[in-house]
Structures are given as C-alpha cells and as structure tokens.
PDB file of C-alpha atoms in Angstrom:
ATOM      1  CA  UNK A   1     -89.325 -36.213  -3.287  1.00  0.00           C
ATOM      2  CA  UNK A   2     -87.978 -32.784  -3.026  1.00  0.00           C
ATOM      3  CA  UNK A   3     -88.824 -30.989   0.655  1.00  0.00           C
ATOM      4  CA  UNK A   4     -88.805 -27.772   2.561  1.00  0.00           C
ATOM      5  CA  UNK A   5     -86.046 -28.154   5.866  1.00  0.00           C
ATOM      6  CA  UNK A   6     -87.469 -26.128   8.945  1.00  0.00           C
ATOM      7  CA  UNK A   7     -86.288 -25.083  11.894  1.00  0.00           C
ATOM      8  CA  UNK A   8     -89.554 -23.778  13.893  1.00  0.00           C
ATOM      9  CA  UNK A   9     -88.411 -21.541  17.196  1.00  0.00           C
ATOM     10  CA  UNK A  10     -90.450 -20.297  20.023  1.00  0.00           C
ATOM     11  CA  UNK A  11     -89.906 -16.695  20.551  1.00  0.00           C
ATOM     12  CA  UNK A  12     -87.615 -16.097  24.100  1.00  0.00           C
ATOM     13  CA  UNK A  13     -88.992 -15.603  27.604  1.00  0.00           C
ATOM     14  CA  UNK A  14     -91.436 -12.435  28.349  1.00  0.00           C
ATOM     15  CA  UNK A  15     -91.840 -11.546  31.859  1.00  0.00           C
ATOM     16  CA  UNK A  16     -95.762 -13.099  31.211  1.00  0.00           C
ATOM     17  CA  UNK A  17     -94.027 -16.292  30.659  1.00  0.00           C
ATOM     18  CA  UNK A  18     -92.531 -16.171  33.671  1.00  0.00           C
ATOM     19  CA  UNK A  19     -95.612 -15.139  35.663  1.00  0.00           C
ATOM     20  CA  UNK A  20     -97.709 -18.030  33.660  1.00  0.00           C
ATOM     21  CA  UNK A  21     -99.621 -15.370  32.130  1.00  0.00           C
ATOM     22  CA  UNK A  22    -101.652 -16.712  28.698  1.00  0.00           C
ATOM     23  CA  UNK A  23    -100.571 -13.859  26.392  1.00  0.00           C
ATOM     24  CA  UNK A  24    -101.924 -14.889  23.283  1.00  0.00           C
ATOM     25  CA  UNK A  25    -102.539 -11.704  20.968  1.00  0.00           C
ATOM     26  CA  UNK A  26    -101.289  -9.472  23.455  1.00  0.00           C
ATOM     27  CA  UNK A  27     -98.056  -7.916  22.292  1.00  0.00           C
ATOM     28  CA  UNK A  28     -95.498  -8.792  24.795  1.00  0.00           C
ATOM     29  CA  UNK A  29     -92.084  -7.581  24.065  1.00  0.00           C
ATOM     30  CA  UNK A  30     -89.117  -9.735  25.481  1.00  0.00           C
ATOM     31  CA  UNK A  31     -87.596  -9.725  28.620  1.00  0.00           C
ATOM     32  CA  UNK A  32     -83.740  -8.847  29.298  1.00  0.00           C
ATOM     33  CA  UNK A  33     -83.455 -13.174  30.027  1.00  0.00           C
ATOM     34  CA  UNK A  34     -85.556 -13.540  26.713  1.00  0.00           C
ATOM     35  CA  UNK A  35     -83.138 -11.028  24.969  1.00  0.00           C
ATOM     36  CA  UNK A  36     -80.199 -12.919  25.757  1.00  0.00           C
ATOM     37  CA  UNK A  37     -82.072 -16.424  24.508  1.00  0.00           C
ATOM     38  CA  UNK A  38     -82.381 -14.695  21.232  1.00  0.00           C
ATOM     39  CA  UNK A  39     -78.895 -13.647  20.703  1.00  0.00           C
ATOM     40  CA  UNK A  40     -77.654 -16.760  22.256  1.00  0.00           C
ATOM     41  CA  UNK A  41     -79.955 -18.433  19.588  1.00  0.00           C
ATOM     42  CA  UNK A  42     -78.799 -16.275  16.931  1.00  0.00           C
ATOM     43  CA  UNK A  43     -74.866 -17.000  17.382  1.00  0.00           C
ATOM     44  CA  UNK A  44     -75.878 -20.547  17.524  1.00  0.00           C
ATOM     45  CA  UNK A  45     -77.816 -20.978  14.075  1.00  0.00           C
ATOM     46  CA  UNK A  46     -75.132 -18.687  12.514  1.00  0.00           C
ATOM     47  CA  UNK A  47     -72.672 -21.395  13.255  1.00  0.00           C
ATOM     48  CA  UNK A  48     -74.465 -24.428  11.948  1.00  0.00           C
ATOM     49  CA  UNK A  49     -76.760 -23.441   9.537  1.00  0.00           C
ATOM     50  CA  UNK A  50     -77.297 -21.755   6.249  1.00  0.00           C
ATOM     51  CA  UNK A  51     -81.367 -20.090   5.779  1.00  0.00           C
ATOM     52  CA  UNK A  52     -82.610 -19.358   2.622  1.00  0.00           C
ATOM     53  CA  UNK A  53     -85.448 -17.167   4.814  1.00  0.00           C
ATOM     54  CA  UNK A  54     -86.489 -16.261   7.818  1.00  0.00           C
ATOM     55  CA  UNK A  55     -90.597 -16.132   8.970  1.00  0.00           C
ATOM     56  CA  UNK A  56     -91.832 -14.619  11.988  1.00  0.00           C
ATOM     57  CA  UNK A  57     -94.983 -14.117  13.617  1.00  0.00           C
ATOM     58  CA  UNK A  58     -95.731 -10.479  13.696  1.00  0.00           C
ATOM     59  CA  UNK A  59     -96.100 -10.040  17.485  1.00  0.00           C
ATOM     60  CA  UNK A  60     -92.773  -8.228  19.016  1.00  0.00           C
ATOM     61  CA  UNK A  61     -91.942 -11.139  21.008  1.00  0.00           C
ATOM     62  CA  UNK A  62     -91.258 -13.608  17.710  1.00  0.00           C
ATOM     63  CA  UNK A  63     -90.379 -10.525  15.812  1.00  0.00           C
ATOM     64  CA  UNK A  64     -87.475  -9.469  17.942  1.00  0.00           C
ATOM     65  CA  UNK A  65     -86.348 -12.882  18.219  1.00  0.00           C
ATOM     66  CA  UNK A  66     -85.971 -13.407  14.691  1.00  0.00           C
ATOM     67  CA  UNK A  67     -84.450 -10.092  14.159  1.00  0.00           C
ATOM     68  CA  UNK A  68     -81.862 -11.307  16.252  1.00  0.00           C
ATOM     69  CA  UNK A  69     -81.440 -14.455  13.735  1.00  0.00           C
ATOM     70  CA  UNK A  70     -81.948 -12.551  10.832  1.00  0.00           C
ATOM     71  CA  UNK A  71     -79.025  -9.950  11.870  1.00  0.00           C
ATOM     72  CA  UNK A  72     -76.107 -12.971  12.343  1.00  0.00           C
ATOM     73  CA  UNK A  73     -76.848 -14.721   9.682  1.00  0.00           C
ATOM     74  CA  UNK A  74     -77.466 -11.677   6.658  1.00  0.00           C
ATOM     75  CA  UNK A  75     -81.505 -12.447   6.110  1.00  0.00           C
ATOM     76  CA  UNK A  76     -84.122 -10.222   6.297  1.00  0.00           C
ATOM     77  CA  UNK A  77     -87.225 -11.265   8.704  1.00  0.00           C
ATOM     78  CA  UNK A  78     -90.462 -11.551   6.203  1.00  0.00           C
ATOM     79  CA  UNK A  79     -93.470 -10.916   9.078  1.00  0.00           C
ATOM     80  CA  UNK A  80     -96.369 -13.903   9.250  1.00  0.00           C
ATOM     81  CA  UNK A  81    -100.026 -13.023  10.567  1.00  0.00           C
ATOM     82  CA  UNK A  82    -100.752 -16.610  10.151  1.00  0.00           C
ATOM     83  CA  UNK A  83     -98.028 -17.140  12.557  1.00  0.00           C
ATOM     84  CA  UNK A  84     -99.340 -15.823  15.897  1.00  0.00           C
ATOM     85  CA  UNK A  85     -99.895 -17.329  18.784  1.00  0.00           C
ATOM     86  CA  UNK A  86    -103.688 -18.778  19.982  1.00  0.00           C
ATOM     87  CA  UNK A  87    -106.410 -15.882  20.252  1.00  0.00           C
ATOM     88  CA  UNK A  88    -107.365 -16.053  24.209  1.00  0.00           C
ATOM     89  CA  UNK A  89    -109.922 -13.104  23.876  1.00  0.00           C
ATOM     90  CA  UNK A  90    -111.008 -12.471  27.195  1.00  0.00           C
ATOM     91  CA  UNK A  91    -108.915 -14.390  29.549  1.00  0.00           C
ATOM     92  CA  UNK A  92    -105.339 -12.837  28.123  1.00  0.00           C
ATOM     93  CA  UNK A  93    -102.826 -11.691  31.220  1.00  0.00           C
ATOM     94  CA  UNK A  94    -104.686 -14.088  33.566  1.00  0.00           C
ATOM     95  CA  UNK A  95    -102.758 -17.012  35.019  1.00  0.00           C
ATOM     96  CA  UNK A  96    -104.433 -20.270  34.784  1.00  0.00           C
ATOM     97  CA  UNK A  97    -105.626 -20.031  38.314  1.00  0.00           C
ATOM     98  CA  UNK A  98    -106.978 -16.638  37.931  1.00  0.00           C
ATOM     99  CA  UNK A  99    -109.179 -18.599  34.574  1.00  0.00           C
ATOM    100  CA  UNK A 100    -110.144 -21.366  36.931  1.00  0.00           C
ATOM    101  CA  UNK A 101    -111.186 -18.877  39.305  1.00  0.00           C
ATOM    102  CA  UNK A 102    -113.279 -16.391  37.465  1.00  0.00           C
ATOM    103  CA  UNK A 103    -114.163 -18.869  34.865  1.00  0.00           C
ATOM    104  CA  UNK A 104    -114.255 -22.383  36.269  1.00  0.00           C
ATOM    105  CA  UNK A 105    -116.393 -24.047  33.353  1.00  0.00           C
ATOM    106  CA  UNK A 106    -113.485 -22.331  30.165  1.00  0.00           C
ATOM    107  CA  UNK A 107    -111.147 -23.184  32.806  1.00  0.00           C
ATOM    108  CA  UNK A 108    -111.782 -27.198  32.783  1.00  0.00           C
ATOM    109  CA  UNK A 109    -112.742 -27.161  29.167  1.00  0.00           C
ATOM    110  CA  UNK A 110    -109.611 -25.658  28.440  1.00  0.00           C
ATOM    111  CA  UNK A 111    -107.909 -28.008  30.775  1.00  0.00           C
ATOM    112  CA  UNK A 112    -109.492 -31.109  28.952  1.00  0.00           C
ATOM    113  CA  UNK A 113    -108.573 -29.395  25.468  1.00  0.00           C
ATOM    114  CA  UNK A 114    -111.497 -29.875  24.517  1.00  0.00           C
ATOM    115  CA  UNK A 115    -110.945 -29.148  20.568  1.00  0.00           C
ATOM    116  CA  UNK A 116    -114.224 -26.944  20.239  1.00  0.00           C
ATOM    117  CA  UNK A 117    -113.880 -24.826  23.157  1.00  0.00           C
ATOM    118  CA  UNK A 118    -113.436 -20.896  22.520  1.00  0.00           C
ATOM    119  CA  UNK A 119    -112.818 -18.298  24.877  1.00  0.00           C
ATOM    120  CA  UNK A 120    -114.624 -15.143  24.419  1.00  0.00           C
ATOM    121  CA  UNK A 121    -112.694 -13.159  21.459  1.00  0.00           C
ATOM    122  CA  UNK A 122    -110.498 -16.101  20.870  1.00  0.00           C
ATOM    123  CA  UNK A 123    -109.766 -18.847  18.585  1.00  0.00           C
ATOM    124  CA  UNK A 124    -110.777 -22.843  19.346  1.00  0.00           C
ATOM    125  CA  UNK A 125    -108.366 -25.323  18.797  1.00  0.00           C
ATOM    126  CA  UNK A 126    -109.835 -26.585  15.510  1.00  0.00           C
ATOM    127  CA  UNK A 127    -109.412 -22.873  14.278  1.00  0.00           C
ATOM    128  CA  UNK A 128    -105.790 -22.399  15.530  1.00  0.00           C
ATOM    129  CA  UNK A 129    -104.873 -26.049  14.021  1.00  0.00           C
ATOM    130  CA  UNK A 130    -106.590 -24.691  10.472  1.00  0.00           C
ATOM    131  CA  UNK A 131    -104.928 -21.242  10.193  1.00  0.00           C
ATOM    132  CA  UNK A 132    -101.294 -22.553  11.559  1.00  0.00           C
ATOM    133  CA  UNK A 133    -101.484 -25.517   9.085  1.00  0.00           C
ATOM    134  CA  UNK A 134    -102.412 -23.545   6.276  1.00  0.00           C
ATOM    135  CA  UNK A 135     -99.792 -20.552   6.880  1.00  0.00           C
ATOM    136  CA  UNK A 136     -96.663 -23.173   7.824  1.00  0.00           C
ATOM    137  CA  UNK A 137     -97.510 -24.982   4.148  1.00  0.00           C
ATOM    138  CA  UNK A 138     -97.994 -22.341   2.308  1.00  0.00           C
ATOM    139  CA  UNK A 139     -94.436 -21.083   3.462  1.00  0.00           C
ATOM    140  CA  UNK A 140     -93.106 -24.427   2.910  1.00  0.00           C
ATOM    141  CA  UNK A 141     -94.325 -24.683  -0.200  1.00  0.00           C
ATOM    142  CA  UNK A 142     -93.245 -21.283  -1.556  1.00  0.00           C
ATOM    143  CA  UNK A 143     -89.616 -22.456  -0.541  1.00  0.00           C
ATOM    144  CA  UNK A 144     -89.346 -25.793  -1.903  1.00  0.00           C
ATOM    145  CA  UNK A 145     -85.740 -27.274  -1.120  1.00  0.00           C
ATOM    146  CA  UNK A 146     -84.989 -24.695   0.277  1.00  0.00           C
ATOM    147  CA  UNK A 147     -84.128 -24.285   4.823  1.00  0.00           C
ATOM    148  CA  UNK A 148     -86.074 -21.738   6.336  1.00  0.00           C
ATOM    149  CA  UNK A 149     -86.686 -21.083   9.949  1.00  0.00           C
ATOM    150  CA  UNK A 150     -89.707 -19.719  11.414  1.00  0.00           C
ATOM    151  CA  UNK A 151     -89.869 -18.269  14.701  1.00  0.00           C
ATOM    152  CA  UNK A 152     -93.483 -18.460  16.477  1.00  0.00           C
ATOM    153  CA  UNK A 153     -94.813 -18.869  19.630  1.00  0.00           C
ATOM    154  CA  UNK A 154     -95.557 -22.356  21.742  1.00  0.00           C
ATOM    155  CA  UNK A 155     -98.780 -23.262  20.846  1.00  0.00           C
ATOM    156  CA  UNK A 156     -97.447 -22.805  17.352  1.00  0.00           C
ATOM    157  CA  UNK A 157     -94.721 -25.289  18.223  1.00  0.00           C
ATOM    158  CA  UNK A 158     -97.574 -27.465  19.254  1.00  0.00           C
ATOM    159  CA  UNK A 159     -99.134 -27.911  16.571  1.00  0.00           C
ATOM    160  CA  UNK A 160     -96.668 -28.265  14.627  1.00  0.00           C
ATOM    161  CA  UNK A 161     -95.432 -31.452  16.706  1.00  0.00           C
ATOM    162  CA  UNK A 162     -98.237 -33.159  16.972  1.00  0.00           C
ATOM    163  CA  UNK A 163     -98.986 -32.770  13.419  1.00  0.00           C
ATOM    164  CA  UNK A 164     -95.594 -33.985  12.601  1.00  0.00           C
ATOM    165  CA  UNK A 165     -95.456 -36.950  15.149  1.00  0.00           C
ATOM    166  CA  UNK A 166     -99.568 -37.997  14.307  1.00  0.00           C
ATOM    167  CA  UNK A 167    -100.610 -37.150  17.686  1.00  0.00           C
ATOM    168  CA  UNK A 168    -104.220 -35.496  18.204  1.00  0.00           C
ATOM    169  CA  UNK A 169    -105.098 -32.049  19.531  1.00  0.00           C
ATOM    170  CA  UNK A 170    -106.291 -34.134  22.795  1.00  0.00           C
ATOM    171  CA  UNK A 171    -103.662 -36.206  23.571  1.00  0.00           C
ATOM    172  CA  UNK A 172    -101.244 -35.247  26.488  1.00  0.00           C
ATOM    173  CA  UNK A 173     -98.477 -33.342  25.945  1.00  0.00           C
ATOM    174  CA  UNK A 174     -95.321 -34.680  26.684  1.00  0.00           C
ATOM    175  CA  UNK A 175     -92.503 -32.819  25.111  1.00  0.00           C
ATOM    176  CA  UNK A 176     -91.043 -29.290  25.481  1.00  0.00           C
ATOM    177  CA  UNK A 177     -91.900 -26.311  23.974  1.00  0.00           C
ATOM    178  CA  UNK A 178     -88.763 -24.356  25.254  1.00  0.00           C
ATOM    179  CA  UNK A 179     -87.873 -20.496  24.409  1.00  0.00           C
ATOM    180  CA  UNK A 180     -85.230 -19.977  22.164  1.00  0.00           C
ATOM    181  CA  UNK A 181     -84.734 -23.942  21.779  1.00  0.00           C
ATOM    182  CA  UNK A 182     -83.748 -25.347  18.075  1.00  0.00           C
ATOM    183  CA  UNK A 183     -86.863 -27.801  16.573  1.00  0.00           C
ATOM    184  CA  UNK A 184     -86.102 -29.377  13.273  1.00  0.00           C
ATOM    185  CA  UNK A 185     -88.577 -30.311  10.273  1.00  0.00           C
ATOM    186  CA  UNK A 186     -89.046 -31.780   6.949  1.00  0.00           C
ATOM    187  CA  UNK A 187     -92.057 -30.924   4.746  1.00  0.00           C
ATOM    188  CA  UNK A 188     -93.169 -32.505   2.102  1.00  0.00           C
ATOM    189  CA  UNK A 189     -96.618 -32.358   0.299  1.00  0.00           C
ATOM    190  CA  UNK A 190     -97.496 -35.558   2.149  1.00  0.00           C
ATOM    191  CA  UNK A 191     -96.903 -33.207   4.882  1.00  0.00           C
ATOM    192  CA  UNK A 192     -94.367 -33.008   8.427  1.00  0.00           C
ATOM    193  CA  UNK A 193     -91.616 -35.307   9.636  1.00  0.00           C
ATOM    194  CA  UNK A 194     -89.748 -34.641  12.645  1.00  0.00           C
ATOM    195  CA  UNK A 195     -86.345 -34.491  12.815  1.00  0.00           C
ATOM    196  CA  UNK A 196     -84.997 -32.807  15.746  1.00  0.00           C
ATOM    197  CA  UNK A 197     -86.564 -31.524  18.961  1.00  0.00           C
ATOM    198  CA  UNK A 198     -85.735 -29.093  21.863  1.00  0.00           C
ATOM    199  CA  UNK A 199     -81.782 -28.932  21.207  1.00  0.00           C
ATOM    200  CA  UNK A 200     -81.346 -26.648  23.953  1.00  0.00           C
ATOM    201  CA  UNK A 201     -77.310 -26.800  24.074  1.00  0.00           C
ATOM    202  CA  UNK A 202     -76.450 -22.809  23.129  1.00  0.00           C
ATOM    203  CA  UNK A 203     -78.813 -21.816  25.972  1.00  0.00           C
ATOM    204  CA  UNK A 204     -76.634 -23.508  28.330  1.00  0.00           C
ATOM    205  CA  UNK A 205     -73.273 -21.037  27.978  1.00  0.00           C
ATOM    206  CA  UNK A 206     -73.524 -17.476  26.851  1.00  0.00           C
ATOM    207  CA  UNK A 207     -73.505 -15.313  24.039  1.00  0.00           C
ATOM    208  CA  UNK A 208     -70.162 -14.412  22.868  1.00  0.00           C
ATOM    209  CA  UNK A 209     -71.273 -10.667  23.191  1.00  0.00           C
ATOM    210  CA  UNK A 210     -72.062 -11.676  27.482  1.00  0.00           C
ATOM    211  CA  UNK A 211     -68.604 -12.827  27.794  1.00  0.00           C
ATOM    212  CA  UNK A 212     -66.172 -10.899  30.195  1.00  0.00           C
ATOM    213  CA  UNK A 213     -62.131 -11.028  29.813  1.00  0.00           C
TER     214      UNK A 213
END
C-alpha cells in the first residue's frame, strides 16, 4: 500500500516554554535558544532528507521554525490552521501552579486529562484529537507517496504519538516531545505507524552558521 512519510517537528523553545507558561493560541515568537534549534534543525534535514512540502501551523513560533526548514532545503512553507496548538482560553500565560492556584478544580481535571474537560475559551481534548486528526490526514492524503514534514507544536506531537503507537488520550505520557527534535511517520489510510522518535543528535553541536574559526 502506497503511504505518506512524515516528519512531524515541534516548533523551538519560546521564552514561555522556558517559564512553563501554557501558550496555546497565544502567538509566541521564538526565543534567540529557539532560533538557533531551528536553524540547527534546518541544516540537519537539509542533509538527510529530500521534502516534497513543508506544513506549518500558522502561529509564529511553528511558522518561523519551518521557515527556517523551508529556506535550506528550497520549499516554500504552506500555513495550517488545523495545525495549532490546544486552545487554553482563559488560563493562557499561567504556569501550571498559577492554574492550580486560581483554578484548583480545571487544574486537577486537567491534571487527570480528563478527555472532556475545557477551559474557558478553549478546546477539550476530544476536540483537539478531532481537528488535529482530521488536518494531519487530510495533508497526508493530498501528498500520497510523497515526504512531507510538518512543524506544530507539542500537544500536536501528542497526539500524533499516541495515535500512532494506540495509546489513549488518558494514558501517561512517557516519551518526549522535544523542540526542534526529528519524529518520523508513515501514513496510510489504515492510518499512523511510528517510525522514529525524538532524534535529538543536530541539537547537540551547532549550526554551521554559530561556528567560530
């Protein structure tokens, strides 16, 4: 059976990842460390791998980050919607304590995952699971034999692992969802295999471009 090769990338570090802020729909742009992921990213992928296209969420963080891709390997960046990150409404640029703190009950909901929980303005998990399914197929599908990377956000990444590993939404997490690592895919119409998780090894030495004689 024919099938769609992936590589699905988590934008690089904001300064809310580093304060453990949930940014969801907020439009963080990258930080000078997540710069430096994305090129180190780019120089990587432009070494190893041919794309046929490049998707991005439209949210700068995963937009800049696959600009970077797109400009070392020749692609242009087609922008996602269906891409983004998890709607957190209300609680966005609060730290998980700050949520347990002003909102104990979301807080320990979220905590549980429950799958039907929704903070104020936001999305549940059932929803997110729905519209990411539905946008990573459609791209899939569109691109049939083709490789394609698509460059999201973590709870993007999630999904997509526990849909490709049969995992539930409730079950404990146990892998990484890294910036700027390399996560590998297969689709078919039977749907996700996983082939390749959290190759961090180009984040590890720098960008040719950070290099001093």
């Amino acid at each position: 059976m024919e099938a769609t090769r992936i590589i699905a990338i988590r934008h690089g570090e904001t300064t809310w990842n580093a304060d453990g802020r949930v940014q969801g729909h907020t439009d963080i742009g990258l930080s000078d460390t997540g710069r430096a992921q994305a090129q180190r990213l780019a120089q990587a992928l432009a070494e190893r791998d041919r794309l046929d296209a490049i998707y991005s969420s439209d949210l700068a963080r995963a937009r800049d980050t696959a600009a970077a891709v797109g400009a070392a390997m020749g692609v242009a960046v087609q922008l996602e919607r269906g891409l983004r990150e998890r709607a957190f409404g209300l609680v966005e640029g609060n730290t998980f304590a700050g949520i347990r703190e002003r909102w104990p009950e979301d807080a320990e909901r979220w905590r549980r995952r429950d799958p039907e929980w929704r903070p104020e303005g936001g999305e549940s998990l059932l929803q997110f699971r729905e519209r990411i399914t539905l946008a990573l197929s459609g791209l899939a599908a569109k691109n049939m034999g083709k490789h394609i990377a698509v460059v999201a956000h973590g709870g993007v990444l999630d999904v997509l692992y526990r849909a490709a590993t049969g995992l539930g939404l409730q079950d404990a997490r146990t892998w990484q969802l890294g910036n700027c690592t390399i996560n590998r895919l297969l689709w078919t119409p039977d749907g996700l295999t996983l082939m390749g998780w959290a190759d961090d090894q180009h984040l590890q030495q720098p960008a040719a471009d950070e290099t001093f004689s």
